[in-house]
XYZ file of C-alpha atoms in Angstrom:
494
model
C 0.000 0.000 0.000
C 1.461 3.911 -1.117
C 2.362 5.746 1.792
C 0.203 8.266 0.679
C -3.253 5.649 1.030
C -1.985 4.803 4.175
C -1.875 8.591 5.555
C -5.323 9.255 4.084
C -6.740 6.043 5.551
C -9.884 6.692 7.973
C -10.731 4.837 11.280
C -14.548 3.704 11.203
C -16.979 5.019 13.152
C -18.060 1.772 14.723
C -14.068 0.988 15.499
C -13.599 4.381 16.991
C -17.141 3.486 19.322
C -15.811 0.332 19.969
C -12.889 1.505 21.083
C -15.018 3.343 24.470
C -15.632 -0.164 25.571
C -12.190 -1.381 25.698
C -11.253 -2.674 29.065
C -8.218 -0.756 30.644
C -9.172 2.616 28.243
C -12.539 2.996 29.460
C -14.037 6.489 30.679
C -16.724 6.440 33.147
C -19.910 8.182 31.939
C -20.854 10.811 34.533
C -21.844 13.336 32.964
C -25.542 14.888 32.063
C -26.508 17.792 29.628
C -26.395 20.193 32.739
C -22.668 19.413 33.284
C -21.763 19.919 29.716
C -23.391 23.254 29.564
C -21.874 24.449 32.665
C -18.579 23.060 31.479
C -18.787 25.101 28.310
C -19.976 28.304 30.173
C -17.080 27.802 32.541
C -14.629 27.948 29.654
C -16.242 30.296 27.543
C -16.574 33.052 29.687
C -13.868 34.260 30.995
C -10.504 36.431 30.184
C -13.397 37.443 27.333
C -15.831 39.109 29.390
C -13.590 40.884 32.151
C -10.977 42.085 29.623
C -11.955 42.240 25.449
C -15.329 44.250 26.195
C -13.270 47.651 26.901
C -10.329 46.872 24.942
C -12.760 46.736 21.578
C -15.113 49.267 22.859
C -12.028 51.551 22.981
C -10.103 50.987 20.644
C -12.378 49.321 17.510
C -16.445 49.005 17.763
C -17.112 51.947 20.099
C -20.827 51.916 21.923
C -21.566 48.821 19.181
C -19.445 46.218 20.160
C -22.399 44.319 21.543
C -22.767 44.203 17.663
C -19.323 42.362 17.533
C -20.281 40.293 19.960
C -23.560 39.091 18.094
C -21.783 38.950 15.036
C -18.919 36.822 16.473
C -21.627 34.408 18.409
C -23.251 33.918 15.020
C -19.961 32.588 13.688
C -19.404 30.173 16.513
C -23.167 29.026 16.086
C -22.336 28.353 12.698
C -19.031 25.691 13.876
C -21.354 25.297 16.899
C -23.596 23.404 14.886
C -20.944 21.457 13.135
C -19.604 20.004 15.910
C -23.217 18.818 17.669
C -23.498 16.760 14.314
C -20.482 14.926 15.149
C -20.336 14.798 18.723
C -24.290 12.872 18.670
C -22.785 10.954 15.784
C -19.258 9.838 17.010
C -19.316 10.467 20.847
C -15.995 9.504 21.405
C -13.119 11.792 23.244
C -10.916 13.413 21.033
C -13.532 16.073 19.589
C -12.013 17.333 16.460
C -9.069 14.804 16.087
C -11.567 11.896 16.315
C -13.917 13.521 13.894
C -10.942 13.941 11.022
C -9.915 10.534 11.712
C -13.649 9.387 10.421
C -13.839 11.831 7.727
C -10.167 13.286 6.391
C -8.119 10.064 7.063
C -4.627 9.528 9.374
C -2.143 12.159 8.792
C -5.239 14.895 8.925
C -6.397 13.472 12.509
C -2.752 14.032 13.583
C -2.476 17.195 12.290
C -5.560 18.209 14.393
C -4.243 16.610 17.357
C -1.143 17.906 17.073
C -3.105 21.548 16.881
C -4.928 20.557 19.562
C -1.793 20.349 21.486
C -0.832 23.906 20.930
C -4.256 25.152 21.039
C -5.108 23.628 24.895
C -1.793 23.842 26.736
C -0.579 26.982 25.322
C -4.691 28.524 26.028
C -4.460 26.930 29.883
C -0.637 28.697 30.257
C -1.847 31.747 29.263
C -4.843 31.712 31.365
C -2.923 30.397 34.568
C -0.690 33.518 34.217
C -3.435 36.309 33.855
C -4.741 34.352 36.873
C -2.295 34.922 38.559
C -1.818 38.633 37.951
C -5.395 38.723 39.239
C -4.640 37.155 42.247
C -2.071 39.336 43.020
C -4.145 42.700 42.558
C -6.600 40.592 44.646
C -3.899 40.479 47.890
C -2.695 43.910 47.027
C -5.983 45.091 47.954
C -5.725 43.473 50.947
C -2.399 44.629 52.062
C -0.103 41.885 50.939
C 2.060 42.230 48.553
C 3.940 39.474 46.105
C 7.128 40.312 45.000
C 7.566 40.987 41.110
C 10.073 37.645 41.276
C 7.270 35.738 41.803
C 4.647 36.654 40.197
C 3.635 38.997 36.747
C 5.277 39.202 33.218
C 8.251 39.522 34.231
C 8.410 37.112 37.283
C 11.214 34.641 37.252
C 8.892 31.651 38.356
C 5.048 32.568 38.395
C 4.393 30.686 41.581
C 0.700 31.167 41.956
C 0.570 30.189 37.790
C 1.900 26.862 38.614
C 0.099 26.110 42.071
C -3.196 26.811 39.864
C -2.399 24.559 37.861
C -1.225 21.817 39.639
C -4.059 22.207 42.339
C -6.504 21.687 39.271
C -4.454 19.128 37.567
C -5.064 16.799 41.380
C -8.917 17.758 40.797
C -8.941 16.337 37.018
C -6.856 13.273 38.174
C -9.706 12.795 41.162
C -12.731 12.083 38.736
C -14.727 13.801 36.145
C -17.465 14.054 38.365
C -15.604 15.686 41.408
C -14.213 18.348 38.306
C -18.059 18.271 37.105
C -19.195 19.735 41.164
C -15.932 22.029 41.495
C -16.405 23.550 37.968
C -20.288 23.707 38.988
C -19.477 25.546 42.538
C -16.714 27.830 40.311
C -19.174 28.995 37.533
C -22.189 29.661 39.912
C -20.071 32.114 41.240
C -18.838 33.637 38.205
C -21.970 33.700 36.629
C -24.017 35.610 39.889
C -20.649 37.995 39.642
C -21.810 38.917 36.022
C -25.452 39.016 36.852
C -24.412 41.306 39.402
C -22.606 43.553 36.987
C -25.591 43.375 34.491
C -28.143 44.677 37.080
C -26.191 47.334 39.255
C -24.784 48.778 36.063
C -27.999 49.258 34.546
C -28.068 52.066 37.605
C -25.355 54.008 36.528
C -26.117 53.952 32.582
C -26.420 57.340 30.295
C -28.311 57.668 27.356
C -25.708 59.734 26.399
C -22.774 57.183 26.247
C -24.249 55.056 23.511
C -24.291 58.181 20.866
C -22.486 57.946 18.209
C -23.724 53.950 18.624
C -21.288 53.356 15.874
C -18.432 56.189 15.858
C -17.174 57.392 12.246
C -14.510 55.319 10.611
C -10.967 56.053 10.347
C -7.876 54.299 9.126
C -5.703 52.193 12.376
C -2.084 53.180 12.293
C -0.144 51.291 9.942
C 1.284 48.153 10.856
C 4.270 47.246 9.242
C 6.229 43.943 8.190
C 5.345 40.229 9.927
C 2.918 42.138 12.953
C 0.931 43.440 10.256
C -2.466 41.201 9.509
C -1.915 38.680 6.797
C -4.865 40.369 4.388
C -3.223 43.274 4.800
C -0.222 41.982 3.679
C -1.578 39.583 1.042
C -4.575 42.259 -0.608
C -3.524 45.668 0.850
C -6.337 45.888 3.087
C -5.645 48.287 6.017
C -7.753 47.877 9.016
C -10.371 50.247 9.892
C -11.316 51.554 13.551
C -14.703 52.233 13.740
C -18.033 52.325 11.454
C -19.299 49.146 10.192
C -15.688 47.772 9.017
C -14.544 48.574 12.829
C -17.535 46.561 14.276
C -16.672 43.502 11.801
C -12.961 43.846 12.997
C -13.869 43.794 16.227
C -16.017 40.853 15.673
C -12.329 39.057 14.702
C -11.185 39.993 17.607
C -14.184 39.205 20.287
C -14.549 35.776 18.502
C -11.580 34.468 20.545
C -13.837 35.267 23.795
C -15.957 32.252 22.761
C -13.548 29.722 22.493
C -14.163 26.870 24.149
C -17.383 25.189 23.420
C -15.553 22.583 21.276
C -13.919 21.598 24.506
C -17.328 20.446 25.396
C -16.773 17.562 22.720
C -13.501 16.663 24.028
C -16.055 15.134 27.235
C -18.243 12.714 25.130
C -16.931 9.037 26.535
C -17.598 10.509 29.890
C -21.444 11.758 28.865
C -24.471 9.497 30.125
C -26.475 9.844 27.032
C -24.436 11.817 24.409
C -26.187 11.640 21.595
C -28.799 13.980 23.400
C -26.990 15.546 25.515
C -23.348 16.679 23.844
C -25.835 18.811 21.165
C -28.030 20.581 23.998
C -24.714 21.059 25.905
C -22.755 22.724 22.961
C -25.303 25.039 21.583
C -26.911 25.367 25.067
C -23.159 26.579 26.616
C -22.794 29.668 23.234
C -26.324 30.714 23.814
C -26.184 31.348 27.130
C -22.557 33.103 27.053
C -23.238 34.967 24.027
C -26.358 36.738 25.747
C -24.337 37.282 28.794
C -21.290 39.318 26.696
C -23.930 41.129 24.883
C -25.785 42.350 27.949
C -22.370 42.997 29.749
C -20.965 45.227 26.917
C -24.129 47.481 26.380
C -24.227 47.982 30.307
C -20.264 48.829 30.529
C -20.218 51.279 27.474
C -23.324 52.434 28.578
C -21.559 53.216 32.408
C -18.478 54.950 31.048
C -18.010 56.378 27.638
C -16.366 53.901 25.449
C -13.026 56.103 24.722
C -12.640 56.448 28.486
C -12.975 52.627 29.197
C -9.967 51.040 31.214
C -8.237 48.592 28.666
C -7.207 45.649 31.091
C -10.321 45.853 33.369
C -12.649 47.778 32.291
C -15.795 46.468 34.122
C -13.964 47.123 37.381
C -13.104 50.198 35.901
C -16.128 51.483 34.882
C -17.119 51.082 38.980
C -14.141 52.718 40.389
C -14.869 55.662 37.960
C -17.970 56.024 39.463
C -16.902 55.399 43.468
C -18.388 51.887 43.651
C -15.218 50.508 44.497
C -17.255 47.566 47.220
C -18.153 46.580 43.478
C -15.170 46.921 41.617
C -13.450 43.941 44.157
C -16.575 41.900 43.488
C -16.100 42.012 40.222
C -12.347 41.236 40.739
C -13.185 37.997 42.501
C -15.449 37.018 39.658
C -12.758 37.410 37.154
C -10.779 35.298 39.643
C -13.167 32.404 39.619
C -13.988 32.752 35.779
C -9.912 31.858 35.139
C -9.789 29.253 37.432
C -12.582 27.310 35.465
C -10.913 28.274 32.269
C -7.714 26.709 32.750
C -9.018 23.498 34.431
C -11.445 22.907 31.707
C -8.473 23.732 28.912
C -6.373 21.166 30.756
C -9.274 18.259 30.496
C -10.170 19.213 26.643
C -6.398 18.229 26.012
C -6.123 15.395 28.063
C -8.909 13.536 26.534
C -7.703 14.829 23.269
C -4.028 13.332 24.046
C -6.340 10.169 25.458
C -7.323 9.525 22.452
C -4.244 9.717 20.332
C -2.965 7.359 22.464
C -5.509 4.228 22.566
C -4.831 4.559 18.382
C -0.973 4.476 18.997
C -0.533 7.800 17.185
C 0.778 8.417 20.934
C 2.869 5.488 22.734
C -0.188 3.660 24.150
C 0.823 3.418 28.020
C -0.343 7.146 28.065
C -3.779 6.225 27.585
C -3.979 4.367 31.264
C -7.335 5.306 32.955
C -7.425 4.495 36.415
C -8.647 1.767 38.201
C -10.360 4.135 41.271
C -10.965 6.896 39.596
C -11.747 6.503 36.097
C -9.542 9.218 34.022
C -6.656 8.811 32.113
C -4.423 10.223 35.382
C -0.971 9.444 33.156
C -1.645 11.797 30.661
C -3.628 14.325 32.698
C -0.536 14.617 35.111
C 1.964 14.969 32.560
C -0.182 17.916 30.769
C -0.589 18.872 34.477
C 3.662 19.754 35.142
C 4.023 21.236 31.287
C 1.667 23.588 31.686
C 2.647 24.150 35.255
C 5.944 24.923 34.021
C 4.834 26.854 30.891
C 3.098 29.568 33.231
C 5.427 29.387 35.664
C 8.949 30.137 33.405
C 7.195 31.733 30.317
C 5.305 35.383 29.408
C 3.056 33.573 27.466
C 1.150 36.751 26.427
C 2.966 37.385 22.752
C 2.534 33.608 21.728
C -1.274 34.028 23.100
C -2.709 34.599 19.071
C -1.460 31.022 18.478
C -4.216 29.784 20.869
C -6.710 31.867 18.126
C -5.042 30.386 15.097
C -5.114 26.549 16.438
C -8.642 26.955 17.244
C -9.953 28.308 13.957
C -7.927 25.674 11.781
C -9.956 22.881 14.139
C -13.105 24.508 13.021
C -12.324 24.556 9.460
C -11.741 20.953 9.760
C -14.929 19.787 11.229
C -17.059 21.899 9.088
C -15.367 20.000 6.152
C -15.976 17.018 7.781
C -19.786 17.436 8.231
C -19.884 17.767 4.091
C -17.341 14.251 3.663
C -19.198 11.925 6.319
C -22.559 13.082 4.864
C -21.561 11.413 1.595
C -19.321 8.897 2.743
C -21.558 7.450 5.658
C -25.505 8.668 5.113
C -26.109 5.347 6.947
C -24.874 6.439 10.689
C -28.077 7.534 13.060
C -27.395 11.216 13.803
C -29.232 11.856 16.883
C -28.873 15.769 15.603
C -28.437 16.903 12.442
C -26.539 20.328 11.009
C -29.397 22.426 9.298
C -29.170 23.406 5.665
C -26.028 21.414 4.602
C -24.162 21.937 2.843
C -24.348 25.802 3.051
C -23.867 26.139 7.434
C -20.901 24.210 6.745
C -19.306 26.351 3.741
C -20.259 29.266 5.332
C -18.339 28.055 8.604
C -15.465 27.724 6.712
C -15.370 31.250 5.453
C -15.844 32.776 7.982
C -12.963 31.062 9.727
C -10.586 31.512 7.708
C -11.509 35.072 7.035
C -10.866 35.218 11.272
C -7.369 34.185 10.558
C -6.618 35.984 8.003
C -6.881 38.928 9.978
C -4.475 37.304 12.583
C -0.761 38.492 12.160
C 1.893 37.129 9.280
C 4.106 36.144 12.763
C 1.187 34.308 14.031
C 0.839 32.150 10.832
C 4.465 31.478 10.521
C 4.912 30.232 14.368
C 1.790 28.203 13.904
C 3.548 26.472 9.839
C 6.750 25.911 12.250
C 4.604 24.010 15.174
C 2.674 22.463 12.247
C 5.898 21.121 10.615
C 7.531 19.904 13.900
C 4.023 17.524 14.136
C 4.559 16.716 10.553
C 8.270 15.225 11.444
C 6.791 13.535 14.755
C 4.406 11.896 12.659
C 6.492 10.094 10.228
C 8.980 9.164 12.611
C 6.585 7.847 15.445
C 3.071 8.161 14.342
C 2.789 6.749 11.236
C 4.716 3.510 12.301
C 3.223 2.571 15.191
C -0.658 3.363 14.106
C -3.429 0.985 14.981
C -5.233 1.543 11.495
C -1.587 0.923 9.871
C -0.929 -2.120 11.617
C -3.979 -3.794 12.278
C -5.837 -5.825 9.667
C -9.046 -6.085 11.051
C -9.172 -2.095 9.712
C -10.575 -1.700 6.077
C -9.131 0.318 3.968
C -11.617 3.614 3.127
């Protein structure tokens, strides 16, 4: 067989369900449609909410980036609905790896997975650190002070990074459902923080702050060389702050503060009845966070005029500027729990991503170990547990951040193309939910991810080729050798 056939090879979707049973790499199923939507709320909202709302205000949408945020939502409803196709049709861990794997063949699954990778631990290090800078405001306020060695940008071990993340890392190792209660507990709080915010600002808001609703448009300074955004570079196209082009581009921006309901995927071994319940957690989990960053942005412009908005916290801002300072901490507090449920729930999307790459030997196999009390794969969740421990703890993760953005949108591309392909290749499977008017929600997916990226820096794209070749090397040398669907015959070839 060409090496070529053998890369492109897909693992059926009855092998890949099969594979849930296994004894030694089975998942226990825990979890209901409740605990998937408040798993996707806890990592959607988040650094999103608390930070991006001023920072676009200000600087792109003015008084109408609520509009950003509807038109972003309406983009992830789009790859939203992609993935509830797949995860009622193949509800196996893995989420987007597993899905390529049925649909794109081999060396595509990897290629995922390997994105994946980058995507998930670089998204939880970045978290744990703004976490941590949190934190530290947090005991400033109350008289106690970390030293900058230890904590910050510049810190030369973020301490209360790593203790995050190795304090959540023992909580994913203890059982999905004690992570289902914690992350429950966690996002209650958040999520009465926000209401909080919604209601009390609502006090405060002028009339006056929402005119112009959209401000005039004018050209962005000019961004030169590899920071400059790749359409600029490839069709000339300089962005535009403001008016209707300024609310699109800050659409491409706010989009990133809905990553994360694809994590809800990652979860489906683990669900009691996933073909119901992975859909109604997955579009459940967008609806309810997109309503709660619209709601939050119209209050918080409507508080504070959007050219006066604080850019790194500007709903605590917006209080402080108007002497509710009892409120500003609050809010603080909320922003501290929101992280917290961010980075645990980044950490188990890539564990049961890495899981799965494992039981198919794309990953040595030994990583896949689930164990015997507790019912997770512990080996693997450990291991992600001290890199990205040590990631936050040694590394400013905040100029690599955009490669969390890039990862993410490539996976969506990917599924939405695989809706189309297992359509036509498998019409036989029962699909407990089915994507609406395909193949046009999928196309349309698809453009308007890779429009998203194509705003993203030429830097981003070329860290994210050099990542992308690096898996492309692993693969060959490892991957393709030792590959179940390579080396066992019971596998068809597709």
């Amino acid at each position: 067989m060409s090496v070529l056939r053998t890369m492109f090879r897909t693992k059926p979707v009855e092998l890949s369900i099969e594979d849930t049973e296994g004894s030694g790499h089975r998942l226990r199923r825990h979890l209901s449609a409740l605990d998937l939507t408040v798993f996707g709320v806890g990592v959607i909202v988040g650094t999103g909410i608390f930070v991006l709302t001023g920072q676009v205000a200000r600087e792109t949408s003015g008084p109408a980036v609520a509009l950003s945020f509807v038109i972003a939502g309406v983009v992830c409803a789009l790859a939203a609905l992609c993935y509830a196709e797949f995860a009622s049709t193949v509800p196996v861990a893995g989420s987007a790896y597993t899905f390529s794997y049925a649909t794109l063949g081999e060396f595509p699954a990897w290629i995922v997975g390997w994105d994946l990778m980058l995507e998930l631990a670089l998204g939880g290090a970045v978290v744990a650190v703004g976490w941590s800078g949190y934190f530290a405001e947090l005991l400033a306020a109350m008289g106690v002070d970390l030293p900058s060695s230890l904590t910050g940008e510049n810190a030369t071990f973020n301490v209360p990074a790593a203790v995050i993340v190795l304090a959540l890392t023992a909580v994913l190792v203890a059982g999905i459902k004690l992570s289902a209660r914690f992350n429950l507990v966690i996002v209650t709080v958040k999520v009465a923080v926000i209401l909080l915010v919604i209601v009390a600002g609502l006090f405060f808001v002028r009339s006056a702050n929402f005119t112009p609703f959209i401000p005039p448009a004018h050209p962005t300074p000019a961004v030169e060389g590899l920071k400059a955004p790749l359409i600029q570079t490839l069709f000339g196209l300089t962005p535009v702050a403001y008016g209707v082009l300024g609310v699109f581009s800050g659409a491409a921006i706010v989009f990133f503060a809905f990553i994360g309901f694809d994590i809800v995927a990652t979860a489906a071994e683990e669900t009691r009845r996933p073909q119901r319940d992975l859909p109604v957690g997955i579009i459940a989990s967008l609806a309810i966070c997109t309503f709660l960053y619209v709601a939050v942005s119209l209050v918080v412009v409507g508080m504070q005029r959007y050219d006066r908005l604080n850019r790194s916290a500007p709903l605590a801002g917006a209080f402080r500027a108007l002497g509710q300072n009892w409120l500003a901490t609050i809010i603080s507090v909320g922003a501290l729990a929101g992280l917290t449920t961010v980075v645990m729930i980044l950490m188990l999307g890539q564990s049961r991503v890495f899981f799965a790459m494992s039981r198919d030997n794309l990953l040595p196999r030994p990583l896949a170990a689930v164990h015997p009390r507790f019912g997770t794969p512990y080996v693997i969740t450990i291991i992600i547990g001290a890199v990205t421990a040590l990631l936050a703890g040694l590394i400013p993760l905040s100029a690599l951040a955009e490669l969390v953005n890039i990862g993410t949108l490539f996976a969506f591309v990917l599924v939405s193309v695989g809706v189309v392909i297992l359509r036509r290749t498998r019409p036989d499977l029962p699909r407990a939910f089915r994507t609406p008017l395909v193949p046009l929600v999928p196309v349309l997916s698809v453009l308007a991810c890779l429009y998203l990226m194509l705003n993203l820096p030429a830097e981003t794209w070329l860290r994210f080729l050099v990542w992308m070749g690096a898996g492309v090397v692993i693969y060959f040398l490892y991957g393709r050798r030792h590959s179940r669907v390579e080396r066992e015959s019971r596998v068809p070839v597709t």
